[in-house]
Coordinates of C-alpha atoms in Angstrom, one line a residue:
E1 CA -12.1 -10.0 2.3
S2 CA -10.0 -10.2 1.7
P3 CA -8.1 -10.1 0.6
H4 CA -10.5 -8.1 -0.5
A5 CA -13.7 -8.4 -2.3
G6 CA -16.7 -6.1 -2.1
G7 CA -19.5 -5.7 0.4
G8 CA -19.6 -6.7 4.0
A9 CA -21.4 -6.2 7.3
T10 CA -20.1 -5.3 10.8
L11 CA -21.8 -5.9 14.1
T12 CA -21.3 -3.2 16.7
G13 CA -21.3 -3.7 20.4
E14 CA -24.9 -2.6 20.5
S15 CA -25.8 -5.3 17.8
L16 CA -26.3 -2.6 15.2
L17 CA -25.4 -3.8 11.7
F18 CA -23.9 -1.6 9.1
T19 CA -22.7 -2.6 5.7
E20 CA -20.3 -1.4 3.0
L21 CA -23.2 -1.4 0.6
F22 CA -24.5 2.0 -0.6
P23 CA -27.7 3.1 -2.4
I24 CA -27.0 4.7 -5.8
R25 CA -28.5 8.1 -6.2
T26 CA -30.5 8.0 -9.4
E27 CA -31.5 11.7 -9.6
G28 CA -28.5 12.4 -11.9
V29 CA -29.1 9.4 -14.1
G30 CA -31.0 10.4 -17.3
R31 CA -32.6 8.1 -19.7
L32 CA -30.6 5.0 -20.7
Y33 CA -30.8 3.4 -24.2
A34 CA -30.1 -0.1 -25.3
Y35 CA -28.7 -1.2 -28.7
M36 CA -28.4 -4.6 -30.2
P37 CA -25.3 -5.3 -32.3
I38 CA -26.2 -7.1 -35.5
W39 CA -23.5 -9.6 -36.6
D40 CA -23.0 -12.0 -39.4
G41 CA -21.3 -14.3 -37.0
D42 CA -20.9 -15.1 -33.3
A43 CA -20.6 -11.9 -31.1
S44 CA -20.2 -13.6 -27.7
R45 CA -16.6 -12.4 -27.3
S46 CA -16.8 -8.9 -28.8
G47 CA -19.6 -7.1 -27.0
A48 CA -17.5 -5.6 -24.2
K49 CA -14.8 -4.6 -26.5
L50 CA -17.3 -3.0 -28.9
A51 CA -18.6 -0.9 -25.9
H52 CA -15.1 0.2 -25.2
Y53 CA -14.5 1.5 -28.7
L54 CA -17.9 3.1 -29.0
R55 CA -17.2 5.0 -25.8
R56 CA -13.9 6.2 -27.3
D57 CA -15.3 7.2 -30.7
L58 CA -18.9 8.3 -29.9
G59 CA -18.5 9.7 -26.4
G60 CA -20.8 9.3 -23.5
Q61 CA -21.0 6.1 -21.4
W62 CA -21.2 2.7 -23.1
Y63 CA -21.1 -0.7 -21.5
W64 CA -22.1 -4.3 -22.3
L65 CA -24.9 -5.8 -20.2
D66 CA -27.3 -8.7 -20.9
S67 CA -26.2 -9.0 -24.6
R68 CA -26.9 -5.3 -25.2
L69 CA -24.9 -2.1 -25.5
I70 CA -26.2 0.4 -22.9
T71 CA -25.6 4.1 -23.2
D72 CA -26.8 7.5 -22.0
T73 CA -25.9 9.1 -25.3
P74 CA -27.8 7.8 -28.3
P75 CA -25.7 8.4 -31.4
N76 CA -26.7 9.9 -34.7
P77 CA -27.5 6.9 -37.0
A78 CA -25.2 8.1 -39.8
R79 CA -22.4 8.7 -37.4
A80 CA -22.9 5.3 -35.8
L81 CA -22.6 3.6 -39.2
M82 CA -19.4 5.5 -40.0
T83 CA -18.0 4.5 -36.7
I84 CA -18.8 0.8 -37.3
D85 CA -17.2 1.0 -40.8
A86 CA -14.0 2.5 -39.2
L87 CA -14.0 -0.2 -36.5
R88 CA -14.2 -3.0 -39.1
T89 CA -11.2 -1.5 -40.9
E90 CA -9.2 -0.8 -37.7
H91 CA -10.0 -4.2 -36.0
P92 CA -11.1 -6.7 -38.6
G93 CA -10.4 -9.6 -36.3
L94 CA -13.0 -8.3 -33.8
F95 CA -15.5 -6.5 -35.9
A96 CA -15.4 -7.8 -39.5
A97 CA -18.8 -9.5 -38.9
L98 CA -20.5 -6.4 -37.4
T99 CA -23.0 -4.8 -39.7
L100 CA -24.8 -2.2 -37.5
I101 CA -26.2 -1.4 -34.0
E102 CA -29.9 -1.3 -33.7
E103 CA -31.9 0.4 -30.8
D104 CA -34.0 -2.0 -28.7
L105 CA -37.1 0.1 -28.4
H106 CA -38.7 -2.4 -26.0
W107 CA -35.9 -2.3 -23.5
R108 CA -36.4 -0.5 -20.1
A109 CA -33.7 0.4 -17.7
T110 CA -33.6 -2.1 -14.8
P111 CA -32.0 -1.5 -11.4
E112 CA -29.1 -3.7 -12.5
A113 CA -28.6 -1.5 -15.6
V114 CA -28.6 1.7 -13.6
A115 CA -26.1 0.2 -11.1
A116 CA -23.8 -0.9 -13.9
F117 CA -24.1 2.5 -15.5
I118 CA -22.9 4.2 -12.4
V119 CA -20.2 1.7 -11.4
R120 CA -18.7 1.1 -14.8
G121 CA -19.0 4.7 -15.9
R122 CA -19.2 7.6 -13.4
L123 CA -17.7 5.8 -10.5
A124 CA -14.9 4.4 -12.6
D125 CA -14.1 8.0 -13.8
L126 CA -13.3 8.8 -10.1
D127 CA -10.6 6.1 -9.8
G128 CA -7.8 8.6 -10.0
H129 CA -9.3 10.5 -7.0
F130 CA -9.8 7.3 -5.1
V131 CA -6.2 6.2 -5.5
E132 CA -4.8 9.6 -4.7
A133 CA -6.8 9.7 -1.4
L134 CA -6.0 6.2 -0.5
N135 CA -2.3 6.8 -1.1
R136 CA -2.4 9.6 1.5
V137 CA -3.4 7.2 4.2
A138 CA -1.2 4.2 3.1
G139 CA 1.3 3.1 5.7
T140 CA 5.0 2.6 5.1
I141 CA 7.0 -0.6 5.0
K142 CA 10.8 -1.1 4.8
N143 CA 11.8 -1.6 1.1
A144 CA 8.2 -1.8 0.0
R145 CA 5.1 0.3 -0.5
V146 CA 1.5 -0.3 0.5
V147 CA -1.0 0.0 -2.3
H148 CA -4.7 0.4 -1.7
E149 CA -7.0 0.0 -4.7
P150 CA -10.8 0.7 -4.7
Y151 CA -13.1 -2.1 -5.9
A152 CA -16.8 -1.8 -6.7
R153 CA -19.5 -4.3 -7.5
T154 CA -23.1 -3.7 -8.6
W155 CA -25.9 -4.8 -6.3
V156 CA -29.7 -4.5 -6.2
I157 CA -31.3 -4.1 -2.7
G158 CA -35.0 -3.8 -2.2
G159 CA -35.5 -3.3 -5.9
Q160 CA -33.1 -0.3 -6.0
P161 CA -29.6 0.0 -7.5
A162 CA -26.7 -0.2 -5.1
V163 CA -23.0 -0.6 -5.0
A164 CA -20.7 -2.6 -2.7
L165 CA -17.4 -0.8 -2.1
A166 CA -14.2 -2.4 -0.9
V167 CA -10.5 -1.7 -0.8
I168 CA -7.9 -4.2 -2.0
T169 CA -4.5 -4.0 -0.3
R170 CA -1.2 -5.1 -1.7
V171 CA 2.4 -4.8 -0.6
V172 CA 4.6 -4.1 -3.6
Y173 CA 8.4 -4.6 -3.4
A174 CA 10.6 -1.6 -4.0
Q175 CA 12.9 -3.4 -6.4
D176 CA 11.8 -4.2 -9.9
V177 CA 11.6 -7.8 -11.0
T178 CA 14.8 -7.6 -13.0
T179 CA 17.0 -6.2 -10.2
F180 CA 15.6 -8.7 -7.8
A181 CA 16.2 -11.6 -10.1
R182 CA 19.8 -10.6 -10.7
A183 CA 20.6 -11.2 -7.0
L184 CA 19.1 -14.7 -6.9
P185 CA 21.5 -17.7 -7.2
D186 CA 19.0 -19.2 -9.7
V187 CA 16.4 -17.1 -11.6
N188 CA 14.1 -20.1 -11.5
A189 CA 13.5 -19.2 -7.8
L190 CA 11.1 -16.6 -9.1
A191 CA 8.5 -19.3 -9.6
G192 CA 5.8 -19.2 -7.0
L193 CA 6.2 -15.4 -6.2
A194 CA 3.2 -13.2 -6.6
V195 CA 3.2 -10.4 -9.1
V196 CA 0.8 -7.7 -10.3
E197 CA 0.5 -6.4 -13.9
K198 CA 1.3 -2.7 -13.8
L199 CA -1.2 -1.7 -16.5
T200 CA -4.3 -3.5 -15.3
G201 CA -3.7 -4.4 -11.7
R202 CA -4.3 -8.1 -12.4
E203 CA -2.5 -10.2 -9.8
G204 CA -1.1 -13.7 -10.3
N205 CA 1.8 -16.0 -9.6
I206 CA 5.0 -16.6 -11.6
V207 CA 5.0 -20.3 -12.7
K208 CA 8.0 -20.3 -15.1
V209 CA 10.9 -18.3 -16.4
L210 CA 10.7 -18.6 -20.2
G211 CA 14.1 -17.2 -20.9
T212 CA 15.0 -13.8 -22.2
V213 CA 12.9 -11.3 -24.1
A214 CA 15.2 -11.8 -27.1
D215 CA 13.8 -15.3 -27.4
Q216 CA 10.2 -14.3 -26.9
R217 CA 10.1 -10.8 -28.5
K218 CA 8.2 -11.6 -31.7
R219 CA 5.6 -13.6 -29.9
L220 CA 5.1 -11.0 -27.1
L221 CA 4.8 -8.2 -29.5
Q222 CA 1.6 -9.8 -30.8
R223 CA -0.2 -8.6 -27.6
K224 CA -1.1 -5.0 -28.1
R225 CA -1.2 -4.0 -24.4
L226 CA 2.4 -5.3 -24.0
R227 CA 3.9 -3.3 -26.9
E228 CA 4.7 -0.3 -24.8
W229 CA 6.5 -2.5 -22.3
M230 CA 8.2 -4.4 -25.1
G231 CA 9.5 -1.2 -26.5
M232 CA 11.3 -0.5 -23.3
A233 CA 12.4 -4.1 -22.7
T234 CA 16.1 -5.0 -23.3
D235 CA 17.0 -8.3 -25.0
D236 CA 18.5 -9.7 -21.8
M237 CA 15.4 -9.0 -19.7
L238 CA 13.6 -12.1 -18.4
A239 CA 10.3 -13.2 -20.0
L240 CA 7.9 -14.8 -17.4
R241 CA 4.9 -17.0 -17.5
V242 CA 2.2 -16.0 -15.0
V243 CA -1.0 -17.7 -13.9
V244 CA -3.7 -15.0 -13.5
G245 CA -6.9 -16.6 -12.2
S246 CA -7.7 -19.4 -14.6
E247 CA -5.6 -18.0 -17.4
T248 CA -1.9 -18.3 -18.2
E249 CA -0.1 -15.3 -19.8
D250 CA 3.4 -14.4 -20.7
Y251 CA 5.1 -11.0 -19.9
P252 CA 8.4 -9.2 -20.1
A253 CA 9.6 -8.6 -16.5
N254 CA 9.2 -4.8 -16.8
A255 CA 5.4 -5.2 -17.1
L256 CA 5.2 -6.6 -13.6
D257 CA 5.7 -5.6 -10.0
L258 CA 6.6 -8.1 -7.3
C259 CA 3.9 -8.5 -4.6
I260 CA 4.8 -9.6 -1.1
T261 CA 2.5 -11.9 0.9
P262 CA 2.9 -13.1 4.5
E263 CA 3.9 -16.5 3.1
T264 CA 6.6 -15.1 0.8
A265 CA 7.9 -12.2 3.0
S266 CA 11.0 -14.2 4.0
H267 CA 12.2 -14.1 0.3
F268 CA 12.5 -10.3 0.4
D269 CA 14.4 -7.7 2.4
V270 CA 11.4 -6.6 4.5
I271 CA 10.1 -7.0 8.0
P272 CA 7.6 -9.8 7.9
G273 CA 5.5 -8.4 10.7
Q274 CA 5.0 -5.1 8.9
V275 CA 3.8 -7.0 5.8
E276 CA 1.4 -9.0 7.8
R277 CA 0.0 -6.0 9.6
A278 CA -0.5 -4.1 6.3
L279 CA -2.4 -6.9 4.7
L280 CA -4.4 -8.4 7.6
L281 CA -6.2 -5.2 8.6
K282 CA -8.7 -5.2 11.4
P283 CA -12.3 -4.6 10.3
D284 CA -12.4 -1.0 11.7
E285 CA -9.2 -0.2 9.8
R286 CA -10.5 -1.5 6.5
A287 CA -13.8 0.3 7.2
R288 CA -11.9 3.6 7.4
L289 CA -10.4 2.9 4.0
V290 CA -13.8 2.2 2.5
K291 CA -15.0 5.5 4.0
V292 CA -12.3 7.3 2.1
V293 CA -13.7 6.0 -1.2
A294 CA -17.3 6.4 -0.1
D295 CA -16.8 10.1 0.9
I296 CA -15.5 10.9 -2.5
A297 CA -18.4 9.1 -4.2
K298 CA -20.9 10.9 -1.9
D299 CA -19.4 14.3 -2.7
A300 CA -19.8 13.5 -6.4
G301 CA -23.5 12.9 -5.8
L302 CA -23.3 9.2 -6.8
I303 CA -24.2 7.4 -3.6
G304 CA -26.0 7.9 -0.3
D305 CA -25.2 6.7 3.2
A306 CA -24.4 3.1 3.8
Y307 CA -27.3 0.7 4.5
S308 CA -27.5 0.1 8.2
Q309 CA -30.1 -1.0 10.8
R310 CA -30.2 2.6 11.9
N311 CA -31.4 4.1 8.6
L312 CA -33.2 1.1 7.0
P313 CA -34.0 -1.5 9.7
D314 CA -36.6 -3.2 7.6
L315 CA -33.9 -4.5 5.2
F316 CA -32.1 -6.4 7.9
K317 CA -33.1 -9.7 9.4
Q318 CA -31.4 -11.2 12.4
A319 CA -31.6 -14.9 11.6
A320 CA -29.4 -16.2 14.4
P321 CA -31.3 -18.5 16.8
R322 CA -31.1 -18.0 20.5
L323 CA -28.9 -20.7 21.8
S324 CA -29.1 -22.6 25.0
A325 CA -26.5 -25.0 26.6
I326 CA -27.3 -28.2 28.5
W327 CA -25.0 -28.8 31.5
G328 CA -24.7 -31.6 34.1
G329 CA -27.9 -32.7 35.6
D330 CA -29.8 -31.7 32.4
K331 CA -29.6 -28.1 33.5
V332 CA -30.5 -25.8 30.5
R333 CA -29.1 -22.3 30.6
P334 CA -29.1 -19.5 27.9
Y335 CA -25.8 -19.6 26.2
D336 CA -23.7 -16.6 27.1
P337 CA -19.9 -16.7 26.7
R338 CA -19.7 -14.3 29.7
S339 CA -21.4 -16.7 32.1
S340 CA -20.5 -20.1 30.6
S341 CA -17.5 -20.6 32.8
A342 CA -19.6 -20.0 35.9
D343 CA -22.3 -22.4 34.6
F344 CA -19.7 -25.0 34.0
A345 CA -18.3 -24.7 37.5
Q346 CA -21.8 -24.9 39.0
Y347 CA -23.4 -27.7 37.0
G348 CA -20.5 -29.6 35.5
L349 CA -20.3 -31.6 32.3
Y350 CA -23.4 -32.8 30.5
Q351 CA -21.5 -35.6 28.9
R352 CA -17.9 -36.8 28.9
A353 CA -16.4 -38.5 25.8
P354 CA -15.7 -42.2 26.7
R355 CA -12.0 -41.9 26.0
Y356 CA -11.6 -39.5 29.0
E357 CA -12.8 -42.3 31.3
T358 CA -9.3 -43.8 31.0
E359 CA -7.2 -41.2 29.2
P360 CA -6.1 -37.6 30.2
L361 CA -7.0 -34.5 28.3
R362 CA -3.8 -33.6 26.5
L363 CA -2.7 -30.0 26.7
A364 CA -0.1 -28.1 24.5
V365 CA 1.0 -25.0 26.4
L366 CA 2.2 -21.8 24.9
N367 CA 4.0 -20.1 27.8
A368 CA 4.6 -16.3 27.4
Q369 CA 4.6 -15.7 31.2
G370 CA 7.5 -17.8 32.5
D371 CA 7.3 -19.4 35.9
V372 CA 3.9 -17.9 36.7
A373 CA 2.3 -19.9 33.9
D374 CA 4.0 -23.1 35.0
I375 CA 2.6 -22.8 38.5
F376 CA -0.8 -22.0 37.2
V377 CA -1.0 -25.0 34.8
E378 CA 0.0 -27.3 37.7
A379 CA -2.8 -25.8 39.9
L380 CA -5.3 -26.1 37.1
A381 CA -4.6 -29.8 36.6
R382 CA -5.1 -30.5 40.3
E383 CA -8.4 -28.5 40.4
F384 CA -9.7 -29.9 37.2
E385 CA -9.2 -33.5 38.3
R386 CA -10.8 -32.8 41.7
A387 CA -13.9 -31.0 40.3
H388 CA -14.8 -33.1 37.2
P389 CA -12.8 -35.5 37.4
I390 CA -10.6 -35.6 34.3
K391 CA -6.9 -35.7 34.3
L392 CA -4.9 -33.1 32.5
K393 CA -1.6 -34.0 30.9
V394 CA 0.8 -31.4 29.4
V395 CA 2.2 -33.1 26.3
R396 CA 4.4 -30.2 25.1
T397 CA 5.3 -26.7 26.2
R398 CA 6.7 -23.9 24.1
S399 CA 8.0 -20.7 25.6
V400 CA 7.8 -17.5 23.7
Q401 CA 9.6 -14.4 25.0
V402 CA 8.6 -11.9 22.3
L403 CA 5.0 -12.0 20.9
T404 CA 5.8 -11.3 17.2
P405 CA 3.6 -13.0 14.5
E406 CA 6.6 -15.0 13.4
N407 CA 7.3 -16.3 16.9
L408 CA 3.7 -17.2 17.5
Q409 CA 3.3 -18.9 14.1
T410 CA 6.4 -21.0 14.7
A411 CA 5.2 -21.9 18.2
V412 CA 1.7 -23.0 17.1
R413 CA 3.1 -25.0 14.2
A414 CA 5.4 -26.9 16.6
L415 CA 2.6 -27.4 19.2
A416 CA 0.2 -28.6 16.6
K417 CA 2.5 -31.6 16.0
S418 CA 2.1 -32.8 19.6
D419 CA -1.2 -34.5 19.1
A420 CA -2.8 -32.3 21.9
D421 CA -6.5 -32.0 22.4
V422 CA -6.3 -28.3 23.4
L423 CA -3.8 -25.5 23.0
L424 CA -3.6 -23.5 26.2
A425 CA -1.9 -20.1 25.7
C426 CA -0.8 -18.0 28.7
L427 CA -0.2 -14.4 27.6
P428 CA 0.7 -11.3 29.6
D429 CA -2.0 -8.6 30.1
A430 CA 0.2 -6.3 27.9
A431 CA -0.9 -8.4 24.9
L432 CA -4.4 -7.0 25.2
M433 CA -3.1 -3.5 24.5
D434 CA -0.8 -4.6 21.6
P435 CA -2.0 -3.1 18.3
A436 CA -0.9 -6.3 16.6
A437 CA -3.5 -8.3 18.6
P438 CA -1.3 -11.3 19.3
G439 CA -4.2 -13.2 21.0
Q440 CA -6.3 -12.9 17.9
F441 CA -3.4 -13.9 15.6
L442 CA -2.7 -16.9 17.8
K443 CA -6.3 -18.0 17.8
A444 CA -6.4 -17.7 14.0
Q445 CA -3.2 -19.9 13.7
A446 CA -4.8 -22.5 15.9
V447 CA -8.1 -22.5 14.1
G448 CA -6.2 -22.9 10.8
R449 CA -4.7 -26.1 12.1
A450 CA -8.0 -27.4 13.6
L451 CA -6.6 -27.1 17.1
P452 CA -9.0 -25.9 19.8
A453 CA -7.4 -23.0 21.7
L454 CA -8.0 -21.3 25.1
I455 CA -6.2 -18.0 25.6
L456 CA -5.6 -16.9 29.2
Y457 CA -4.3 -13.5 30.2
E458 CA -2.3 -12.7 33.3

């Protein structure tokens, strides 16, 4: 996820898989046509832009796929030639070598082409409705806003066109970049912060403060999509260098919004826990956001119900093997997390690492239950040595009074430095009902540090 790419599957309690993949309804898709642009030179970088301008000037849907222009609206040949002449004059750097577009009479629409036609055309036309609906269910954060953006990818499933729907979530700071920078002791502290380009939604990270717009204005004006922002940019506004994917681009500060991540939340006047909860959504919460998008697309007649084992069981294959565990005395039992503790108590260890013949098992204890947990750990050590026998040694204990993500992250970071074999976390039962799911968060923090963790509730 994501954060945030398309298509996923969820396993319900009854082992019923459903996905965020949807079949495309092809009833409303008429005939598609393919055109080959004829160039005097290399066209490899101009096909997608040509499709954009043909859609603008000729109408209908146009997109670039497999070195062809695909459309549902074949143009009048004379009008097509006039449009190409106009494009050569308007954009000589792009289209000076373009001579004509020629229909590929041998081309037939593939499932990929139909999926791309719907996703890049009719589904993209609904973006405004998607964003409006997602904004209505977005949460609130102090001094920031939660932004949900729809994302779609083409798929082919069982030889039929399909689409994967997802929702990308960002937390955008309320202050603009310029106002935020003025409050910094050193504007170079902007480096490393995440930003999103307002016009395109492309996200990246600031890597350098170039100076002021006055120093960079002539160069930045050469980029057409920045001209509107440059027209509103004052000379004393900052110019910033941003890494976007594998590219490095320069912007005036007013073309960007500041994005807050869990790692950078401390740099902003926000509540870090709110940021984390907004970005690290549970699967069912993210599924509800996808449903908002899917319902609009269904109402428009573009997609059907999501693929699931209920409606299309033949498309699913459960490849996971049935696991068994070998216990002491070579006893083999079906692996079931619900009964493994009883199996362990009954049969004992299958094999013990040689180091534990002479060394204890080192525990790092996260104690959120006070004296009760201390007494329990002492009793556990006595019972463990009697039954197995392996000694337990507590190498470090960290008490946590309030189970916030920040406190848990700090505690796990400290305990991970203790060279423990296992993290033992003693949490109150109330943590099971906490919407922030501190147990899951703690487990994720431990896994991220390659530290095995056992979480026990009161």
